[in-house]
Coordinates of C-alpha atoms and ligand atoms in Angstrom, one line a residue:
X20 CA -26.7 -10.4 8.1
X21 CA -23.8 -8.1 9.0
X22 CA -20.3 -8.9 7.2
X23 CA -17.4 -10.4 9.6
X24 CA -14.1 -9.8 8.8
X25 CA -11.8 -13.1 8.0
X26 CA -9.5 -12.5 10.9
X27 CA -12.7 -12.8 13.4
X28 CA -14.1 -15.4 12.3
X29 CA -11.9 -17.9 14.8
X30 CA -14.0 -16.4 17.2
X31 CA -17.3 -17.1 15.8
X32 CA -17.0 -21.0 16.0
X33 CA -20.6 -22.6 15.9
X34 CA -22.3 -19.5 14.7
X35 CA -23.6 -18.3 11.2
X36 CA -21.7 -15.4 9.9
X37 CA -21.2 -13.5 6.9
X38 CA -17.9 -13.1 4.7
X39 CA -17.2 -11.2 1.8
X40 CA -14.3 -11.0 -0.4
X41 CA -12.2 -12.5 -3.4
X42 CA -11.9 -15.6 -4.3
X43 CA -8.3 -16.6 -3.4
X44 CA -8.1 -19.8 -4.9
X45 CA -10.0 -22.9 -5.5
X46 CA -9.9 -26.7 -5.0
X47 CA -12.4 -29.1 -6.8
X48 CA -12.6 -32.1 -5.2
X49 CA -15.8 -33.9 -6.2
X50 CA -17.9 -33.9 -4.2
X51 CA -16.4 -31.2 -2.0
X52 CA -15.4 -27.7 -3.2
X53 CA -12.8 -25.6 -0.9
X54 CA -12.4 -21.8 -1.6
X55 CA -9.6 -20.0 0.0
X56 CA -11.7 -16.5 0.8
X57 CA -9.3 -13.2 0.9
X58 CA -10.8 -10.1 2.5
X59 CA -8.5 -6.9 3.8
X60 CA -7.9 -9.2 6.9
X61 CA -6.6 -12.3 6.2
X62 CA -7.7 -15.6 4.2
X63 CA -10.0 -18.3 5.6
X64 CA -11.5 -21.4 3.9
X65 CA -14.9 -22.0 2.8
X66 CA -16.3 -25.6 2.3
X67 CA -19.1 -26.2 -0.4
X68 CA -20.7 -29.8 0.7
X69 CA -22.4 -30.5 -2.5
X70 CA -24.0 -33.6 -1.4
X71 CA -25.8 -31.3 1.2
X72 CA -26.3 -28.4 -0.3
X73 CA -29.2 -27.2 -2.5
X74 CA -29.1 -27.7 -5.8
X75 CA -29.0 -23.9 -6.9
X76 CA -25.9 -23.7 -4.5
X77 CA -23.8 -26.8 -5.8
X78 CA -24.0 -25.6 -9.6
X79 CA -23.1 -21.8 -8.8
X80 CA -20.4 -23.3 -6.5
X81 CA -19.2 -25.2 -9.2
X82 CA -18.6 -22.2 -11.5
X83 CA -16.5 -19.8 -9.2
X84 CA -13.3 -18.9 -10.2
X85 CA -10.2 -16.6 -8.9
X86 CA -11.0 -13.6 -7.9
X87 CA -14.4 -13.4 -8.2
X88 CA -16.2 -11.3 -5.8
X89 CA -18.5 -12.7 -2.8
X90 CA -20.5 -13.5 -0.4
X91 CA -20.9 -16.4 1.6
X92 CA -23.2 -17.1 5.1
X93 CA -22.3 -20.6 6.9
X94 CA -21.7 -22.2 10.0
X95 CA -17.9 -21.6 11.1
X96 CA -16.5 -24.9 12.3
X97 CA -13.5 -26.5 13.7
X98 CA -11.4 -28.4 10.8
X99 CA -11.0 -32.0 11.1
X100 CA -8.2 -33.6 12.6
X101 CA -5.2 -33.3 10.9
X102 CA -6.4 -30.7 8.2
X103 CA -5.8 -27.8 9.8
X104 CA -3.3 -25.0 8.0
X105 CA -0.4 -23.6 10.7
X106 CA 0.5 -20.9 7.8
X107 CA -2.5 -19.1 8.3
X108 CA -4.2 -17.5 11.4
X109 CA -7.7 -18.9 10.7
X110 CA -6.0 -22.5 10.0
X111 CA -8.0 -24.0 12.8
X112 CA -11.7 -23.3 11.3
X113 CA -13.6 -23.4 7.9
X114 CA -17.0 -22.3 7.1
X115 CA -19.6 -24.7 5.3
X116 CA -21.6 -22.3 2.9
X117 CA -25.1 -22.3 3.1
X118 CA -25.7 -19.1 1.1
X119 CA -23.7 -17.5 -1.6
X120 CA -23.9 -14.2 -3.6
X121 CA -22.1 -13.0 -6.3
X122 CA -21.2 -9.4 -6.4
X123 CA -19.0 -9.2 -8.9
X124 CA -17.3 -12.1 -12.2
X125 CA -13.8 -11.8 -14.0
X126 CA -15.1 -10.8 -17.0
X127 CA -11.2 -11.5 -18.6
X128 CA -8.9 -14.4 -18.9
X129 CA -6.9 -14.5 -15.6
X130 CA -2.6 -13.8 -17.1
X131 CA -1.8 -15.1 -13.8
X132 CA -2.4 -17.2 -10.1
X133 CA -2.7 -15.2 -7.3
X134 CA -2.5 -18.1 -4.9
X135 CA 0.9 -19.1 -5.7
X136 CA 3.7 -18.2 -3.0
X137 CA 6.0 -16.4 -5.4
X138 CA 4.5 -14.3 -8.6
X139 CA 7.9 -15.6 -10.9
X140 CA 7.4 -13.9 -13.6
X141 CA 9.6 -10.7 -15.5
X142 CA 9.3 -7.2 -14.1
X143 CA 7.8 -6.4 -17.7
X144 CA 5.1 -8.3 -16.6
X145 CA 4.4 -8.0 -13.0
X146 CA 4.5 -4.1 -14.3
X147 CA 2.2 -4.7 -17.3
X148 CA -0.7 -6.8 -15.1
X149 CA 0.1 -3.7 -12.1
X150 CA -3.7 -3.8 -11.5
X151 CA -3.8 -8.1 -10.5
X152 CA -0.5 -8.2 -9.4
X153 CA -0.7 -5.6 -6.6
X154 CA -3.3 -7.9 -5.1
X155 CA -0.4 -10.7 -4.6
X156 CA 0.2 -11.1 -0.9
X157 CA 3.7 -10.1 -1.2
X158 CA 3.0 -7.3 -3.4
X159 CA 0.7 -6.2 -0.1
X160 CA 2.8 -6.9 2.1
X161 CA 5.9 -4.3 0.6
X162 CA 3.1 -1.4 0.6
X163 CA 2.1 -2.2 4.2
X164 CA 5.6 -1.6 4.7
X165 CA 5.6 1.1 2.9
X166 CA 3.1 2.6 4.8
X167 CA 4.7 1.8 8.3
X168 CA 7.8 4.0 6.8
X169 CA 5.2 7.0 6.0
X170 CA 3.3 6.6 9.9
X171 CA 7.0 6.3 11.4
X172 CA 8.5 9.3 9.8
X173 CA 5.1 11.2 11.1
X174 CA 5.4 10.3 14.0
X175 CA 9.1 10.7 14.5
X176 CA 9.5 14.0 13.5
X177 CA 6.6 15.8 15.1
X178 CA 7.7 13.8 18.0
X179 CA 11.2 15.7 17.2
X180 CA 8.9 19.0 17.2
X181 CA 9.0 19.4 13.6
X182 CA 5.7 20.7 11.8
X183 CA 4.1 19.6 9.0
X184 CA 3.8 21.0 5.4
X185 CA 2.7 20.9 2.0
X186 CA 4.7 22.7 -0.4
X187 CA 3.6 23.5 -4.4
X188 CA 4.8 20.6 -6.7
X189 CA 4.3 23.0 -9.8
X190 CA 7.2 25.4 -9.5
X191 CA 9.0 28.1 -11.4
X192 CA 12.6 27.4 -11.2
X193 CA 14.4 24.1 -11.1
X194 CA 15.9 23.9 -7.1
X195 CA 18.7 20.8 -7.5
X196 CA 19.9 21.6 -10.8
X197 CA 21.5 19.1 -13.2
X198 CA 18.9 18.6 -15.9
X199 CA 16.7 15.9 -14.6
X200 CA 13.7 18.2 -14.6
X201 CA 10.2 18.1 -16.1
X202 CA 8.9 20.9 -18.0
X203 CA 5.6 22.1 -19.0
X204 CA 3.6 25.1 -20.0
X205 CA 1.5 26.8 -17.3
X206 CA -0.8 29.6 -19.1
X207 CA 2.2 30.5 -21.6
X208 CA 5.0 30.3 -18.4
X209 CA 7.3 28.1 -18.3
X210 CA 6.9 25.7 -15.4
X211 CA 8.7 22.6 -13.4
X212 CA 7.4 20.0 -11.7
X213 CA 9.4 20.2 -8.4
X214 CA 12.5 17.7 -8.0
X215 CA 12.5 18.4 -4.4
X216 CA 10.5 20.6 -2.4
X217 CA 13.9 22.4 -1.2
X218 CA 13.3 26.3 -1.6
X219 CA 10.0 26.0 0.1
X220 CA 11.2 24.3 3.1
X221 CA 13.7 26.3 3.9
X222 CA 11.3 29.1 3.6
X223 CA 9.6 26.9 6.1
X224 CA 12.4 27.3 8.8
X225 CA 11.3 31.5 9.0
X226 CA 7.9 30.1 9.5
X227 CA 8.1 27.2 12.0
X228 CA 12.4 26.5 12.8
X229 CA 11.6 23.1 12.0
X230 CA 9.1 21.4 8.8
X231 CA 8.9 18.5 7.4
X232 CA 7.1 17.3 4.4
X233 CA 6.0 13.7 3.1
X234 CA 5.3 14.3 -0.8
X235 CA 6.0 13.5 -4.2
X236 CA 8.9 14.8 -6.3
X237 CA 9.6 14.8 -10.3
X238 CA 12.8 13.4 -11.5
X239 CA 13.8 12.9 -15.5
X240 CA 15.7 10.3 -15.0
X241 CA 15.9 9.4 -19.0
X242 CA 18.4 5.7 -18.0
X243 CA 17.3 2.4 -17.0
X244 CA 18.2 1.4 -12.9
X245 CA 17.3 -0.3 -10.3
X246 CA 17.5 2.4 -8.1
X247 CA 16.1 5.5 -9.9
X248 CA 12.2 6.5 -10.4
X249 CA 10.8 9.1 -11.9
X250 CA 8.2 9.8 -9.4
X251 CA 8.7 9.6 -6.1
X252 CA 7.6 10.1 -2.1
X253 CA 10.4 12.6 -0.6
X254 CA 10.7 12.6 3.4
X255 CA 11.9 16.1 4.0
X256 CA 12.8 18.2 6.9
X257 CA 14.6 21.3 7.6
X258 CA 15.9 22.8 10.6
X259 CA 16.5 26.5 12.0
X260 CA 19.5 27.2 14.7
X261 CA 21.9 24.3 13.9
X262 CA 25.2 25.2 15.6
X263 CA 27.0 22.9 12.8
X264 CA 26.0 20.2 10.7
X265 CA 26.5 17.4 13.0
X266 CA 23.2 18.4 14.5
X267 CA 21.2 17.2 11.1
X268 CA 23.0 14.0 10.6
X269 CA 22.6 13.5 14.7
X270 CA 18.4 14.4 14.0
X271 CA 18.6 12.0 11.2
X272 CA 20.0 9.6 12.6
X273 CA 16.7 8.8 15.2
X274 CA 14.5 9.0 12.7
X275 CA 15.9 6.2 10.6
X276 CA 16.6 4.4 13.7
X277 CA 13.0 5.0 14.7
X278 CA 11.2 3.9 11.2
X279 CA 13.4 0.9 11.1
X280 CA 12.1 0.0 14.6
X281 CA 9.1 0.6 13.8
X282 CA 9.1 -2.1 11.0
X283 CA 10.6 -4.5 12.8
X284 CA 7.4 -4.5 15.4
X285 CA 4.7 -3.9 13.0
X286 CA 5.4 -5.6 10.2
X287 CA 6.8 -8.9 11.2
X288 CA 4.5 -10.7 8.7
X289 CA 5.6 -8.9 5.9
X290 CA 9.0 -8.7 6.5
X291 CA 9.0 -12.8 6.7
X292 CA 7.5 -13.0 3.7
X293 CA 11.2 -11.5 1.8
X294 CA 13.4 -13.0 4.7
X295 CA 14.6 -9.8 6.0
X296 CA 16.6 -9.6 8.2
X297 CA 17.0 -7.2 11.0
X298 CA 19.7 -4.5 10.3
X299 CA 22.7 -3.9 11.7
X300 CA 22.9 -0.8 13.6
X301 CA 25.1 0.8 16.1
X302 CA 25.0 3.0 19.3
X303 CA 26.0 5.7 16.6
X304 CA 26.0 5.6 13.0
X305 CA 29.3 6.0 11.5
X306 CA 30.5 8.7 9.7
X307 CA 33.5 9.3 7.5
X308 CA 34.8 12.0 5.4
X309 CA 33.9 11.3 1.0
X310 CA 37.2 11.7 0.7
X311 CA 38.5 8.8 3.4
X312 CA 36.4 6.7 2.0
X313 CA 37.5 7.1 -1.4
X314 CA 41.3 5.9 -0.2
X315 CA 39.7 3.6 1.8
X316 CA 37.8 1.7 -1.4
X317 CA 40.9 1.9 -3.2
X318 CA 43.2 0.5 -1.0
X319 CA 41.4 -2.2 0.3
X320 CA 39.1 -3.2 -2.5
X321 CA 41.5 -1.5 -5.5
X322 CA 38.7 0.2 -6.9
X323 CA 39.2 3.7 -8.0
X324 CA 36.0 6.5 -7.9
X325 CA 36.8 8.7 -9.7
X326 CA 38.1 11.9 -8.5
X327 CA 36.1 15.0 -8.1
X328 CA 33.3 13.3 -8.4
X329 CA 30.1 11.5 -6.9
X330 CA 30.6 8.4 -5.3
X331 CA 29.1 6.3 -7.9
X332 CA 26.6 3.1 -7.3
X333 CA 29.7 0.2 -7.3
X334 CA 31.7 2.8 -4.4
X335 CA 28.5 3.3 -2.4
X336 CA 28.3 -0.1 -2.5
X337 CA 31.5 -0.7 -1.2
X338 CA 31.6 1.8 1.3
X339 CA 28.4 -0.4 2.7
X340 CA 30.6 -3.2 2.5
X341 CA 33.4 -1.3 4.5
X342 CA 30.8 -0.2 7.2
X343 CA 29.7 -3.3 7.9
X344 CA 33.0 -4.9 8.1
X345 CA 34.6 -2.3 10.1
X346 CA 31.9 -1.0 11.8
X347 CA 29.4 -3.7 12.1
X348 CA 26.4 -1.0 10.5
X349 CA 24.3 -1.1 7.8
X350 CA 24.1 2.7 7.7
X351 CA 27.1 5.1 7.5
X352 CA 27.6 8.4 6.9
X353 CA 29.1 9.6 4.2
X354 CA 30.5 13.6 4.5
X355 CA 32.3 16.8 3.1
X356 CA 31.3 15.7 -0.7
X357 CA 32.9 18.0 -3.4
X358 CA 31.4 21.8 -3.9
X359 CA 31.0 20.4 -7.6
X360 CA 28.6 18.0 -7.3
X361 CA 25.8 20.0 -4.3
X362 CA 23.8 22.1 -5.5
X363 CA 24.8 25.7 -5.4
X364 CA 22.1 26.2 -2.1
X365 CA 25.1 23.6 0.0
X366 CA 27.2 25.6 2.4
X367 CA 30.9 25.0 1.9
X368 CA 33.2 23.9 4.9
X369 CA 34.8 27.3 5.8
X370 CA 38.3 24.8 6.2
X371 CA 38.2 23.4 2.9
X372 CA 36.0 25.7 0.4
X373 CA 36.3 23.2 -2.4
X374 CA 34.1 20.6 0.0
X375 CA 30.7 21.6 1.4
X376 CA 28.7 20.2 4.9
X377 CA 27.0 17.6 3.4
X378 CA 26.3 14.0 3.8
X379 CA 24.3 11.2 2.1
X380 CA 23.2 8.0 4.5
X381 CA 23.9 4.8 2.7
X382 CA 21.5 2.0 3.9
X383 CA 23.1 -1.5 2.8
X384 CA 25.0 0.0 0.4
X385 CA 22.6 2.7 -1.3
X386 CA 22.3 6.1 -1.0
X387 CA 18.9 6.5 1.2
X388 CA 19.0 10.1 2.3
X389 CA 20.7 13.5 1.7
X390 CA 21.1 16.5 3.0
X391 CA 23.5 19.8 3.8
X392 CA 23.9 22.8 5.9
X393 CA 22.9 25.6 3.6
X394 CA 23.8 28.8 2.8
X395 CA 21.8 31.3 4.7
X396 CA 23.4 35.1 3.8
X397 CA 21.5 36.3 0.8
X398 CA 25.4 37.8 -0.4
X399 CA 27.0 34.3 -0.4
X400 CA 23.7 32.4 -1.9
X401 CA 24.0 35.4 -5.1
X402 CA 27.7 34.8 -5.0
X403 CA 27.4 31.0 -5.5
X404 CA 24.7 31.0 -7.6
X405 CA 26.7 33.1 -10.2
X406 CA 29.5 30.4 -9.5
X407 CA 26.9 27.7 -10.5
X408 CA 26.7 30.0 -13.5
X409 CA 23.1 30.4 -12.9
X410 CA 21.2 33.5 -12.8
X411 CA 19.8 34.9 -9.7
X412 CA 17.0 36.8 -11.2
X413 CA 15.7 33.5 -11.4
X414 CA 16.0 32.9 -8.0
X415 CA 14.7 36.1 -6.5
X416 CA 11.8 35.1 -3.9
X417 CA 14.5 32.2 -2.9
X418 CA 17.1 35.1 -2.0
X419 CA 14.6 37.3 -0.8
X420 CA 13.9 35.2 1.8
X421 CA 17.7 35.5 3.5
X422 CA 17.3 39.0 3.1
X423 CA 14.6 38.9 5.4
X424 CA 17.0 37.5 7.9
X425 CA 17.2 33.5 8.6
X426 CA 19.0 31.6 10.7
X427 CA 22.1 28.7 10.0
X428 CA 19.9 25.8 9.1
X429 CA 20.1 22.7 7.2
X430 CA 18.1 19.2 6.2
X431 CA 17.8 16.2 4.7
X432 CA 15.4 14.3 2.6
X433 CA 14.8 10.3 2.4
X434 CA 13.7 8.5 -0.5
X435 CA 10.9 6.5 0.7
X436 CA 10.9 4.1 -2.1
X437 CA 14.7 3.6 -1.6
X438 CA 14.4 2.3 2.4
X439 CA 11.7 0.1 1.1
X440 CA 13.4 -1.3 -1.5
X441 CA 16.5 -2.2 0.7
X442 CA 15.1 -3.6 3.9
X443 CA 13.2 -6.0 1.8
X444 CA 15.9 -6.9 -0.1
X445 CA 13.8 -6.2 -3.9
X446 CA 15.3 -6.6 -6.8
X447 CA 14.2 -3.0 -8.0
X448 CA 13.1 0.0 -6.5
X449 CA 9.9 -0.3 -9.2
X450 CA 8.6 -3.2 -7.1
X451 CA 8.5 -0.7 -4.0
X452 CA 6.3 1.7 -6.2
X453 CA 2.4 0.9 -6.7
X454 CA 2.6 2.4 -10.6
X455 CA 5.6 3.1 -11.5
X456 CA 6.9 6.1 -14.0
X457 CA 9.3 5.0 -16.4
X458 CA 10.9 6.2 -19.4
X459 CA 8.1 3.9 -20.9
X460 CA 5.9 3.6 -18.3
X461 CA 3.0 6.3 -18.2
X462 CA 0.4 3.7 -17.4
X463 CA -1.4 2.5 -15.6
Ligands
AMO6 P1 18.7 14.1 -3.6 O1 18.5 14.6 -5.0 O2 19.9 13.4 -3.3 O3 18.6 15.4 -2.6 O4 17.4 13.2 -3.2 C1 17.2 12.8 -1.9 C2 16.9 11.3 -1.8 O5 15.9 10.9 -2.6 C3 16.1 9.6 -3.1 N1 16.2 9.7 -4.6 C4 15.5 8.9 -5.5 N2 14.7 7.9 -5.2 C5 14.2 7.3 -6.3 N3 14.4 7.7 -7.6 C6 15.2 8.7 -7.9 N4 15.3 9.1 -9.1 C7 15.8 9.4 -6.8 N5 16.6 10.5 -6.7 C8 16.8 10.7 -5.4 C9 17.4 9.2 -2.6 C10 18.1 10.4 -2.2 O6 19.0 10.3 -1.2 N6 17.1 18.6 -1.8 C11 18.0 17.4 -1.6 C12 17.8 16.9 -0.2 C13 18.3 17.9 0.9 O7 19.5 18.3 0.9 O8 17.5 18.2 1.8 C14 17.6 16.3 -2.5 O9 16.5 16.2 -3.0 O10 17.1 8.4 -1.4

């Protein structure tokens, strides 16, 4: 007999089917067993009538446990009266096994119930049991989100005429600076793991105008947060004939309006499941100047970032407090951030040299996105580069590529991880990552 998926099987009232999957959970009750039967497509009960069954089925019935693998041909009927489960979508029906096979025992001690509503246990844990706890329904549902994030941003941006491409992720020079880089020997070279696929995707815009890229990206981040990974998925894009920088944050600002839309209609479920709530977005995302902001935060919450600097986690968070206050947004803007903290590729605002045409987008407080006009005269790239105190030898097929004439251009890039985390509220970016990499964590 074929297999039928769980979510069919309403259909299939008064016929023999076939269903395969994980034991969910399982309820003894005498003379009755009830298994709760997972498969990719929902969850459906399965009654063992002992009293009816053979022999041979009532004692291997009697021995299944969580999350063993099977099986099972029956008759799919209508529950009783009054047993019926609202919560899930096969509530109405249950199928009385007749046959049963065993593909596959937990050969191990299960650390942990997969049935329950809420996994409470430490991050330590749900990190150290990755492999079991991943199967947890609300562990599934943040990675279907995740993966509504990954379709949207496709779709979005080809829909925004951008193309799509792959760039190295073993590189030769470090593109953001700082020292948060990985480094390894490649055949007695020197080599990084990229940090962000940035020189390759502005080569991109002589290519194409306008790329974008889904991939991962290396970070050392040595500390402890609940924002910071050290692998990550990078939404990039870059784009060629910008007349000024509005024009990214004005590209951007569909595309995050787009993916959150697009969450909100496919993955009601999931988003349930946390409580999300829908966010609060404008007409227009606001944006304000790093500097406003900062004599903004200080005036009306008297709290003090420090100058020439960053915006640091406590005054992004305020700033998201500010927008939604003032603005009634969840996502603002933030621009013109100091020349010392971009990286030395950031064009600087030709009205006040010692701030560049930058932004970051802050989702509900945290920093979700970045992104900057760049430079795009090979003279000006060499002479900030030598400003950064850098070398540009080491730069040289970067610099080439403005020599071979490019247009002004600019980008962003999203951390995936990061919109995940916020719209469903988690209480660490590590949740919205299937195996997270750690200072400790290099398995599994
Ligand atoms: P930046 O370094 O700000 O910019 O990174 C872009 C976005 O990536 C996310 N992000 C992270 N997510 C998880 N863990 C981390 N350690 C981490 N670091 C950053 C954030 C951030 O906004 N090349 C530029 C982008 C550009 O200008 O196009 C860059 O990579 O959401």
């Amino acid at each position: 007999m074929k297999r039928l998926l769980v979510k069919l099987t309403p259909k299939a009232i008064g016929r023999k089917i076939k269903v395969c999957g994980w034991i969910n959970s399982r309820r003894d009750h005498g003379k009755l067993i009830f298994i709760n039967l997972r498969d990719r497509s929902g969850i459906l009960q399965v009654v063992f009538r002992l009293a009816d069954s053979n022999q041979q089925l009532a004692t291997i019935s009697q021995k299944l446990r969580p999350e063993w693998v099977v099986c099972i041909e029956g008759e799919v009927k209508e529950r009783p009266k009054g047993a019926e489960n609202p919560e899930v979508e096969t509530g109405k029906i249950e199928i009385i096994a007749e046959k049963l096979e065993i593909l596959a025992m937990v050969k191990k001690e299960m650390p942990l119930d997969l049935s329950k509503k809420e996994l409470k246990m430490k991050l330590s844990t749900l990190l150290k049991e990755r492999v079991l706890t991943l199967r947890h329904e609300k562990s599934r549902a943040i990675f279907r989100v995740f993966e509504t994030v990954l379709g949207a941003y496709r779709k979005v941006m080809k829909k925004l005429d951008f193309v799509e491409i792959k760039t190295p992720k073993i590189i030769g020079t470090a593109s953001e600076g700082g020292a948060n880089f990985f480094t390894f020997d490649y055949f007695g070279k020197k080599a990084f793991l990229a940090q962000s696929p940035q020189f390759y995707k502005q080569i991109g815009v002589g290519m194409f105008e306008r790329v974008f890229e889904i991939g991962p990206v290396f970070r050392k981040e040595p500390h402890f947060t609940t924002r910071h990974l050290n692998e990550y998925i990078s939404l990039d894009a870059e784009m060629g004939f910008i007349e000024n920088f509005n024009e990214i944050m004005d590209e951007l600002e569909k595309v995050i309006k787009f993916i959150l839309k697009s969450i909100w209609k496919e993955n009601k479920k999931d988003l349930k499941l946390f409580s999300a709530e829908p966010p609060k977005i404008p007409k227009r995302i606001p944006r304000i100047k790093l500097r406003e902001i900062r004599k903004i935060i200080k005036e009306k919450y008297q709290y003090e970032i420090p100058e020439d600097s960053d915006i640091d986690p406590k005054g992004e968070e305020l700033a998201g407090k500010w927008a939604r206050e003032k603005w009634k947004s969840d996502l603002v803007f933030l621009t013109h951030y100091p020349k010392s903290c971009r990286p030395f590729y950031t064009m600087p605002d030709k009205e006040n040299p010692e701030e560049t045409l930058s932004f970051d987008l802050l989702f509900k407080g945290v920093e979700i996105a970045t992104g900057s006009q760049r430079i795009h005269k090979a003279e000006e790239l060499i002479k900030n580069i030598k400003e950064f105190k850098l070398d540009p030898k080491d730069f040289k097929f970067y610099i080439d590529t403005f020599k071979y004439g490019m247009p002004p251009h600019g980008g962003w890039a999203l951390g995936c991880e990061r919109i995940v985390y916020k719209i469903l509220n988690l209480p660490t970016i590590k949740e919205a990552t299937l195996f997270p990499r750690d200072v400790k964590r290099l398995v599994p």
